[in-house]
PDB file of C-alpha atoms in Angstrom:
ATOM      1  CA  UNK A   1      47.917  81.053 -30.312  1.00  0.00           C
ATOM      2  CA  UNK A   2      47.979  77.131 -29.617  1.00  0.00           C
ATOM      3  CA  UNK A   3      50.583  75.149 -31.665  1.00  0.00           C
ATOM      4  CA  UNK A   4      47.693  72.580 -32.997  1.00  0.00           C
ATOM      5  CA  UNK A   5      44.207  73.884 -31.833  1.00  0.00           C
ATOM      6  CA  UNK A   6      40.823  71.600 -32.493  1.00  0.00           C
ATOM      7  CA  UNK A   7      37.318  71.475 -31.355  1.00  0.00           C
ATOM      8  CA  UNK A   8      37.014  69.610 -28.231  1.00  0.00           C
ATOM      9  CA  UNK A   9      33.989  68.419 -28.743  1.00  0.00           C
ATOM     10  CA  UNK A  10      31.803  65.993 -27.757  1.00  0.00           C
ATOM     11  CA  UNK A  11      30.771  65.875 -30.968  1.00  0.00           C
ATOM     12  CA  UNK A  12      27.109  63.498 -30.410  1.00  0.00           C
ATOM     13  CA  UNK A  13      26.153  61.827 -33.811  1.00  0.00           C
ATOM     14  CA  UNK A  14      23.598  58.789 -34.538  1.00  0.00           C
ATOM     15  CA  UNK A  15      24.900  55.877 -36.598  1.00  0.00           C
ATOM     16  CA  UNK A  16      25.351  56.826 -40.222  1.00  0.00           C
ATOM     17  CA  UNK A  17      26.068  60.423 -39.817  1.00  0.00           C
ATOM     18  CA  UNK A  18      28.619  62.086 -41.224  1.00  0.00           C
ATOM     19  CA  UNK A  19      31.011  64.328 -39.259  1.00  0.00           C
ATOM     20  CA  UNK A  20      33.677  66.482 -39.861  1.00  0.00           C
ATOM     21  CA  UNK A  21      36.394  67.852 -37.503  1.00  0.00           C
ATOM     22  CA  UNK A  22      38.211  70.417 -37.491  1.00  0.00           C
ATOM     23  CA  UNK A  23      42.131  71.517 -36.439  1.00  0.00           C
ATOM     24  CA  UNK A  24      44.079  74.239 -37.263  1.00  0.00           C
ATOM     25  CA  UNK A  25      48.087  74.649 -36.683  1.00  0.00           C
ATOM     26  CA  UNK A  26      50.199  77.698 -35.808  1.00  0.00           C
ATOM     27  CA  UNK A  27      53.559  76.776 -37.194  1.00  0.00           C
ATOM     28  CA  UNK A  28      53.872  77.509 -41.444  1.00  0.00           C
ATOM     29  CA  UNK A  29      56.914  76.086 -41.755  1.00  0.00           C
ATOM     30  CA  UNK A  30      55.028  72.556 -40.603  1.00  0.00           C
ATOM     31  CA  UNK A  31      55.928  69.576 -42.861  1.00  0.00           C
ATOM     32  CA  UNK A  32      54.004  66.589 -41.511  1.00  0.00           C
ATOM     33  CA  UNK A  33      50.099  66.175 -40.587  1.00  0.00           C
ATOM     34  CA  UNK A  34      48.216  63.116 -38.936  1.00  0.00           C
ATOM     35  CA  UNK A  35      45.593  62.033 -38.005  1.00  0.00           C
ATOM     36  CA  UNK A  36      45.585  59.890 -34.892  1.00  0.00           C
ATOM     37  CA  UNK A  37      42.695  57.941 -32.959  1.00  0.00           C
ATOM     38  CA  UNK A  38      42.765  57.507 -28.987  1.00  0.00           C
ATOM     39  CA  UNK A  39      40.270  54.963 -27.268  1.00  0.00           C
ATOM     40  CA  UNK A  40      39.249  55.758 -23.861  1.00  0.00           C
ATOM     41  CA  UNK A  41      42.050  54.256 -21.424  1.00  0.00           C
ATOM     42  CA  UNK A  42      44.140  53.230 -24.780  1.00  0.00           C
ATOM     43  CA  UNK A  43      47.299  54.570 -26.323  1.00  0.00           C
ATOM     44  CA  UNK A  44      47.047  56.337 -29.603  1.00  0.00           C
ATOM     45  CA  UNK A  45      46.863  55.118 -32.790  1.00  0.00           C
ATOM     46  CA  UNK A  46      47.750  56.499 -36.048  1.00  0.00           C
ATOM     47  CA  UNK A  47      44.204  56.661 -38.288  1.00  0.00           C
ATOM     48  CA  UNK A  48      46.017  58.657 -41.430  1.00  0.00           C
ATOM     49  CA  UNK A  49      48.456  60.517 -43.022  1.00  0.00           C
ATOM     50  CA  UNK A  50      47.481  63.813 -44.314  1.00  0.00           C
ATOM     51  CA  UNK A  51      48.706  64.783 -47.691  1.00  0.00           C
ATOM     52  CA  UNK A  52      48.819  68.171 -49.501  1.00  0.00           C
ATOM     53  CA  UNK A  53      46.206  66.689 -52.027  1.00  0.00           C
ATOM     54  CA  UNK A  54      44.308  65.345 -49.812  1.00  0.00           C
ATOM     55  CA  UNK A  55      43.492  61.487 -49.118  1.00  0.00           C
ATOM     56  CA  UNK A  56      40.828  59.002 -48.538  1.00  0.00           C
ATOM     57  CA  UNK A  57      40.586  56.102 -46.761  1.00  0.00           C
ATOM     58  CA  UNK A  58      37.200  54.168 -47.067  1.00  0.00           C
ATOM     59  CA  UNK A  59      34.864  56.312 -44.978  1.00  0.00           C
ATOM     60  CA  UNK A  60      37.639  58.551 -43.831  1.00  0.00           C
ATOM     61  CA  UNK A  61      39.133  61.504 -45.922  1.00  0.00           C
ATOM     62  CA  UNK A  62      41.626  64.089 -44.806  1.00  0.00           C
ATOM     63  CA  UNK A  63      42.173  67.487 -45.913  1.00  0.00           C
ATOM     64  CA  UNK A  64      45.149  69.680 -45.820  1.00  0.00           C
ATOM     65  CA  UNK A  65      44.720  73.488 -46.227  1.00  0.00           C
ATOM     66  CA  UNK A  66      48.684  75.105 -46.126  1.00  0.00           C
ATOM     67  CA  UNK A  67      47.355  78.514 -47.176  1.00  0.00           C
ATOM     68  CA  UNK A  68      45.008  78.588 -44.135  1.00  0.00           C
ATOM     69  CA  UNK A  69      46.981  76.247 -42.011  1.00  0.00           C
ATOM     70  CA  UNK A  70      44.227  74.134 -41.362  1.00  0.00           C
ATOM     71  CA  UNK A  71      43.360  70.435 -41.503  1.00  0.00           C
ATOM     72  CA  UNK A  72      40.180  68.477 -41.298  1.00  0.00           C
ATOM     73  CA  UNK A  73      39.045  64.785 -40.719  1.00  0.00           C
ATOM     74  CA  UNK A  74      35.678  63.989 -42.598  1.00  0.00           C
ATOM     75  CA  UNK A  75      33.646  60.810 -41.325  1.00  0.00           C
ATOM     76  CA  UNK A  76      31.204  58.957 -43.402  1.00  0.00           C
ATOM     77  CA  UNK A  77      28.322  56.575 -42.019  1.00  0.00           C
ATOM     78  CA  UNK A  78      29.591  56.660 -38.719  1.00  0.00           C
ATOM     79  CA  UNK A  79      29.652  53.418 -37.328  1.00  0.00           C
ATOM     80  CA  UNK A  80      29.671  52.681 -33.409  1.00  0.00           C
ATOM     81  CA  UNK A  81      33.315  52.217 -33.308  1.00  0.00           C
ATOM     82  CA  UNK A  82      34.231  55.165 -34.468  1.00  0.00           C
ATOM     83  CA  UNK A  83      33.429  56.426 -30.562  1.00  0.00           C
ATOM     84  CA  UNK A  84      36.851  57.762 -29.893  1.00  0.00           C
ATOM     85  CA  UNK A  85      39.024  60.535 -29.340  1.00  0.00           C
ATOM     86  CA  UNK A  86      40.606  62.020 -32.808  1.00  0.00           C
ATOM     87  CA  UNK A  87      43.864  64.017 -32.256  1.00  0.00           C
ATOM     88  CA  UNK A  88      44.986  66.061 -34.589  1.00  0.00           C
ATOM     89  CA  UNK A  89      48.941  65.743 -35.186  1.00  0.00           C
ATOM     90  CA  UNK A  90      51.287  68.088 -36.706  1.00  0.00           C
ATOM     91  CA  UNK A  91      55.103  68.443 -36.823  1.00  0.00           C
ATOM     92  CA  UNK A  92      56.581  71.760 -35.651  1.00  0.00           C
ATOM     93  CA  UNK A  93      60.323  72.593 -35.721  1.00  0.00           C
ATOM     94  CA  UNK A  94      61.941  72.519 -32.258  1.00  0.00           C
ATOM     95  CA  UNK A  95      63.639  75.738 -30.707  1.00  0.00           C
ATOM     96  CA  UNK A  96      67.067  74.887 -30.119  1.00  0.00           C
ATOM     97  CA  UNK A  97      67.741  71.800 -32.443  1.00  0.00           C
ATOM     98  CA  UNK A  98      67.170  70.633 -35.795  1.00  0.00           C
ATOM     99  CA  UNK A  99      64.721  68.267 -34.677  1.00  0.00           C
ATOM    100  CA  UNK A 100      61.332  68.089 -35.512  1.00  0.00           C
ATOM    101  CA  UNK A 101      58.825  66.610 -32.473  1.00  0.00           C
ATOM    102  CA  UNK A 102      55.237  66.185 -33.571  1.00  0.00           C
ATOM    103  CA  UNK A 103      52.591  68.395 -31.339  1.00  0.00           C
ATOM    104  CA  UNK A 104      49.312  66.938 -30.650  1.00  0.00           C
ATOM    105  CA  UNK A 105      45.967  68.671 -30.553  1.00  0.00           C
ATOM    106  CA  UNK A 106      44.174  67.985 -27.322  1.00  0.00           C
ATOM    107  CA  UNK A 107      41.443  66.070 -29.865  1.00  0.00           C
ATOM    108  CA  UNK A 108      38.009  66.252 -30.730  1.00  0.00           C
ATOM    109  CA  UNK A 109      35.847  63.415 -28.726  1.00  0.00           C
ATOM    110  CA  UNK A 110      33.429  61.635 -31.254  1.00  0.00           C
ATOM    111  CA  UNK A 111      30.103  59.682 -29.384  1.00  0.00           C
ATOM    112  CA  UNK A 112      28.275  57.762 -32.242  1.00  0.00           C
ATOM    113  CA  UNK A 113      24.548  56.553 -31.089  1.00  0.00           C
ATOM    114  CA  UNK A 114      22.821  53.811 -31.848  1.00  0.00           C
TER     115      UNK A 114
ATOM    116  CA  UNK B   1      54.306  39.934 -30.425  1.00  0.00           C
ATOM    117  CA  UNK B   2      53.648  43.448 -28.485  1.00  0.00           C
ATOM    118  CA  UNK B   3      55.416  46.107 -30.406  1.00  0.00           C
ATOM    119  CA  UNK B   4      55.706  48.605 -27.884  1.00  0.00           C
ATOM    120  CA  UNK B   5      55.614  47.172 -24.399  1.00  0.00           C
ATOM    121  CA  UNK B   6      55.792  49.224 -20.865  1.00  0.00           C
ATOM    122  CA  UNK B   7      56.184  48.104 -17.517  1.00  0.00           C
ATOM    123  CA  UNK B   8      54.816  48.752 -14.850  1.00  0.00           C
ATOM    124  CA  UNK B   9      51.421  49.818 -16.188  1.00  0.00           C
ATOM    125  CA  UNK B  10      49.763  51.121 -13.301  1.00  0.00           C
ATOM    126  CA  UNK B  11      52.566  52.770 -10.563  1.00  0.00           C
ATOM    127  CA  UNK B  12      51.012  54.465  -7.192  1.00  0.00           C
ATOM    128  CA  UNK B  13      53.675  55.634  -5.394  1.00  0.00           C
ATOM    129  CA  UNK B  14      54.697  58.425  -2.424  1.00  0.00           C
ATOM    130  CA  UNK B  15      55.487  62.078  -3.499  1.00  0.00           C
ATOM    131  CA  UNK B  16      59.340  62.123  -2.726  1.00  0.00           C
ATOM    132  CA  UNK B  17      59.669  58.911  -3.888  1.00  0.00           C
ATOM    133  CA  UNK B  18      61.917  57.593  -6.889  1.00  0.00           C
ATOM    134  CA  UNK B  19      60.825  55.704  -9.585  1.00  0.00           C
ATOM    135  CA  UNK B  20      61.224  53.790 -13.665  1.00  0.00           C
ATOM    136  CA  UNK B  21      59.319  53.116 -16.233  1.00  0.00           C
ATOM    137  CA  UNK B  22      60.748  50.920 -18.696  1.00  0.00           C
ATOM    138  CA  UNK B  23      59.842  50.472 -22.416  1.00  0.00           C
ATOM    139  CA  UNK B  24      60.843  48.602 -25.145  1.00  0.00           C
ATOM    140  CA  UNK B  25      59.995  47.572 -28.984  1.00  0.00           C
ATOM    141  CA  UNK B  26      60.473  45.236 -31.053  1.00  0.00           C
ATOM    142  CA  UNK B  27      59.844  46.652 -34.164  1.00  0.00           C
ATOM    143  CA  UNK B  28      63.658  47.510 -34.862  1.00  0.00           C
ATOM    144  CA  UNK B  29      63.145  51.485 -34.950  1.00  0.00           C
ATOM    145  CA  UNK B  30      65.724  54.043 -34.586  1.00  0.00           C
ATOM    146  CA  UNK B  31      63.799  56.222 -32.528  1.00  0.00           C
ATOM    147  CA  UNK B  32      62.075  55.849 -29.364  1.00  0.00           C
ATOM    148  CA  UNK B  33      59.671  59.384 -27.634  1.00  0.00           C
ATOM    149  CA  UNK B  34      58.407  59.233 -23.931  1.00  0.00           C
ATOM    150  CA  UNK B  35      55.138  61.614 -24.030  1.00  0.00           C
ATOM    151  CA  UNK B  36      52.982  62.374 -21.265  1.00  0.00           C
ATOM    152  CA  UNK B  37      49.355  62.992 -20.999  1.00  0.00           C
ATOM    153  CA  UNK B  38      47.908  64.843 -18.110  1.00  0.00           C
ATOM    154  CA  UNK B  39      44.161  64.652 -16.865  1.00  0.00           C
ATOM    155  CA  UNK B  40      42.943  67.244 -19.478  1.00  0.00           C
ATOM    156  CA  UNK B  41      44.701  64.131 -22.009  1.00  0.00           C
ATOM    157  CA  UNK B  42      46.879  67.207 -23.213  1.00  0.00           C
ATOM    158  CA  UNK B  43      49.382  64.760 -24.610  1.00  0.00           C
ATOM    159  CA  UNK B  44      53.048  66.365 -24.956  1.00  0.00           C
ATOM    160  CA  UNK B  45      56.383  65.059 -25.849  1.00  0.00           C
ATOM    161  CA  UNK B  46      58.955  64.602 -23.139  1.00  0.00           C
ATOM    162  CA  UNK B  47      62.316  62.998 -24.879  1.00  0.00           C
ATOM    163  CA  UNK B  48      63.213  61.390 -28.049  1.00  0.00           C
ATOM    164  CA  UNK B  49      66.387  59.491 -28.471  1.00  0.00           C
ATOM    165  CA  UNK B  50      67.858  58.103 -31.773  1.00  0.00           C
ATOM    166  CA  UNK B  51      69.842  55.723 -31.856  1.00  0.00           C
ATOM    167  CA  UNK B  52      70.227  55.757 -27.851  1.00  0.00           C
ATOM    168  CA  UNK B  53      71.336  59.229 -28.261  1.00  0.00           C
ATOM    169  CA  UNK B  54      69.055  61.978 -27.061  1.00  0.00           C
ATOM    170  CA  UNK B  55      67.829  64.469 -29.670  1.00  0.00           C
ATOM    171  CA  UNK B  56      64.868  66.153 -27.840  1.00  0.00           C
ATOM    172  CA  UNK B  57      64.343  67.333 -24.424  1.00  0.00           C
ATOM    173  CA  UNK B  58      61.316  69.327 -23.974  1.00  0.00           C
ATOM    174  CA  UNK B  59      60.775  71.691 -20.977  1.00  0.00           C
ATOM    175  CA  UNK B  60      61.028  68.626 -18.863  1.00  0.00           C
ATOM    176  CA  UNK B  61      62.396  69.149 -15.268  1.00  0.00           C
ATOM    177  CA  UNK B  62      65.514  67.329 -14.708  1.00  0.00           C
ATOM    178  CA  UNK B  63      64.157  65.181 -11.826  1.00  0.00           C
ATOM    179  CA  UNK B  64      63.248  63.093 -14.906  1.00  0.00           C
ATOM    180  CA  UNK B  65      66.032  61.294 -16.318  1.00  0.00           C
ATOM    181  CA  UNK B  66      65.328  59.368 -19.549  1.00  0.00           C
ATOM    182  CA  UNK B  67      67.722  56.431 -20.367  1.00  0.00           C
ATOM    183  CA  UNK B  68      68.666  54.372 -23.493  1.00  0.00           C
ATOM    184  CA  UNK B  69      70.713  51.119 -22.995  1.00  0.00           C
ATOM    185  CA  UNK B  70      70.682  50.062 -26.477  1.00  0.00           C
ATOM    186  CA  UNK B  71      67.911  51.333 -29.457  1.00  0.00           C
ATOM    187  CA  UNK B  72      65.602  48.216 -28.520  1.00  0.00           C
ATOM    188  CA  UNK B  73      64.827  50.238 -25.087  1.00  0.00           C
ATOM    189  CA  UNK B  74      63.947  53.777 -23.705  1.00  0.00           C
ATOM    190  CA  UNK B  75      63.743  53.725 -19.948  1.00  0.00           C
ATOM    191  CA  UNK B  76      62.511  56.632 -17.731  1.00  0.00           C
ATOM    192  CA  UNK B  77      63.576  57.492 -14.313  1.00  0.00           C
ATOM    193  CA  UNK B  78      61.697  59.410 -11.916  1.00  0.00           C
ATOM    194  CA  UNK B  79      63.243  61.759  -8.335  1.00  0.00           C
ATOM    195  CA  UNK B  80      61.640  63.069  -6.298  1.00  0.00           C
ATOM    196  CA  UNK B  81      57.997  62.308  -7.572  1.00  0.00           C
ATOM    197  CA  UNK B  82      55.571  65.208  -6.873  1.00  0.00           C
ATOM    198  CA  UNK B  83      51.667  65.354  -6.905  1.00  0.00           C
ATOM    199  CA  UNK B  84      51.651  67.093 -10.308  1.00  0.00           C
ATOM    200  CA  UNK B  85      53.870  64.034 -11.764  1.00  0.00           C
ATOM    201  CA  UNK B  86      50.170  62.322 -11.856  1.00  0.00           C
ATOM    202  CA  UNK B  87      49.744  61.671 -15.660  1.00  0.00           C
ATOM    203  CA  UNK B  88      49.680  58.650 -18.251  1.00  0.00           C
ATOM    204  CA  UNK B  89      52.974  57.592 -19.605  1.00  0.00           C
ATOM    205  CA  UNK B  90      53.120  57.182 -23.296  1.00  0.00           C
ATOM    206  CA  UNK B  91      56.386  55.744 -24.697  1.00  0.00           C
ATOM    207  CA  UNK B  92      56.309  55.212 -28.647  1.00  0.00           C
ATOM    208  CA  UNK B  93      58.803  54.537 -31.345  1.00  0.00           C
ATOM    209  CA  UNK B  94      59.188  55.284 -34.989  1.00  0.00           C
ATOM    210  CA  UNK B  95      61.421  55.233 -37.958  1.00  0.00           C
ATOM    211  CA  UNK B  96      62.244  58.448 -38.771  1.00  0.00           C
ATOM    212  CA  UNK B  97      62.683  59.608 -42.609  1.00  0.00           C
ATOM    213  CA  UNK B  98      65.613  62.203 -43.494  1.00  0.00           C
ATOM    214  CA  UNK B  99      64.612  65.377 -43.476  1.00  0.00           C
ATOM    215  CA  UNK B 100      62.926  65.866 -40.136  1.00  0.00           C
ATOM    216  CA  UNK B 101      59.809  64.317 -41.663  1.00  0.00           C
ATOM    217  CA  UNK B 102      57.925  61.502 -40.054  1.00  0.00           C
ATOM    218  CA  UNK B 103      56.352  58.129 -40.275  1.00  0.00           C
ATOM    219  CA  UNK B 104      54.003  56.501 -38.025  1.00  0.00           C
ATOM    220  CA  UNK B 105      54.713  56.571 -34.050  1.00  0.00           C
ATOM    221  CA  UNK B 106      53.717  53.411 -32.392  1.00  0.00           C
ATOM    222  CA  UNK B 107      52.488  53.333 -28.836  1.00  0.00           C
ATOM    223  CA  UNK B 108      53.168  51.834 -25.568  1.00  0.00           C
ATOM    224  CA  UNK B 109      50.148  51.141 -23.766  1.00  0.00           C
ATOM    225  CA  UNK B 110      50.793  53.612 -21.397  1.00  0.00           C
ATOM    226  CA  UNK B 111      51.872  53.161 -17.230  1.00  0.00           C
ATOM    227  CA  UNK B 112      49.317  55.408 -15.002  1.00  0.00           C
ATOM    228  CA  UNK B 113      51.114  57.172 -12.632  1.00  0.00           C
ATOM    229  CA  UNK B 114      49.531  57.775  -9.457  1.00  0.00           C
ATOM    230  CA  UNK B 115      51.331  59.864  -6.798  1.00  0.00           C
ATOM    231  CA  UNK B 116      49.897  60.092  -3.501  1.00  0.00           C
TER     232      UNK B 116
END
């Protein structure tokens, strides 16, 4: 199983929609989840933190299932810009130190349409 | 005023050849990452260093040799470049919490590495 697995995509949505992604982790022992957007040709950017109780940020809320390992992204009235790449983020506990290197999802590509 | 800045950011270059990529930030973090992110944009960690001091080293072969001069910088050096070297080079930095947990990573803008 995939340390952070999510939908590919493209997800194809018209302007206003609202769109939810998916991503679910392998690691229980996991302690930190993000959200993170990637333009096309552009470095990644953090979008949110994703908190046990779960958090909103204007048209953006994140979920955090620990039970089911699982973490979602929900987008309301999509604008344009939100035409990106969304990459789920998760921390996972490295094999030989005490470290902790984030693993990121391959992401979910979002195309909003006028 | 560029938090994360990396030079060169485009690099074509001969497979056997040897090569850097240098990075720096200004953002006074402890930690600096080098990730790369192959054509499937499959983006995976390389190195971290902490306070110049190396803390992570993925399965990375050791024709790459990362390199920290003071915390400000995290430089990259490249032997022996091979076809399948071909990725986008991600540098980043972040303050890290106690605990293992994180905050934010900030980005480099990437150098595209081209090897012919």
């Amino acid at each position: 199983r995939k340390e952070v697995e999510q939908d590919p995509g493209p997800f194809n949505v018209p302007e206003g929609a609202t769109v939810a992604f998916n991503c679910t982790y392998s690691n229980s022992a996991s302690q930190s989840f993000f959200w993170y957007r990637q333009d096309c040709r552009k470095e990644p950017k953090l979008l949110m933190s994703v908190y046990s109780s779960g958090n909103e940020d204007g048209r953006f809320t994140a979920q955090l299932n620990r039970a089911s390992q699982y973490i979602s992204l929900l987008i309301r009235d999509s604008k344009l810009s939100d035409s990106a790449t969304y990459l789920c983020v998760v921390n996972y506990k490295a094999r030989n130190s005490g470290n902790t290197p984030l693993v990121f999802g391959k992401g979910t590509r979002l195309s909003v349409i006028a | 005023d560029t938090a994360v800045s990396q030079t060169p950011k485009y690099l074509v270059t001969q497979m056997g050849n040897d090569k850097s990529i240098k990075c720096e930030q200004n953002l006074g973090h402890d930690t600096m990452y080098w990730y790369k992110q192959d054509s499937k944009k499959f983006l995976k960690i390389m190195f971290s260093y902490n306070n110049k001091e190396l803390i992570i080293n993925e399965t990375v072969p050791n024709r790459f040799s990362p390199k920290s001069p003071d915390k400000a910088h995290l430089n990259l050096h490249i032997n022996s470049l091979e076809l399948g070297d071909s990725a986008v080079y991600f540098c980043a930095s972040s303050q890290d919490r106690a605990g293992g947990l994180y905050n934010e990573q900030f980005f480099g803008p990437g150098t595209r590495l081209t090897v012919l």
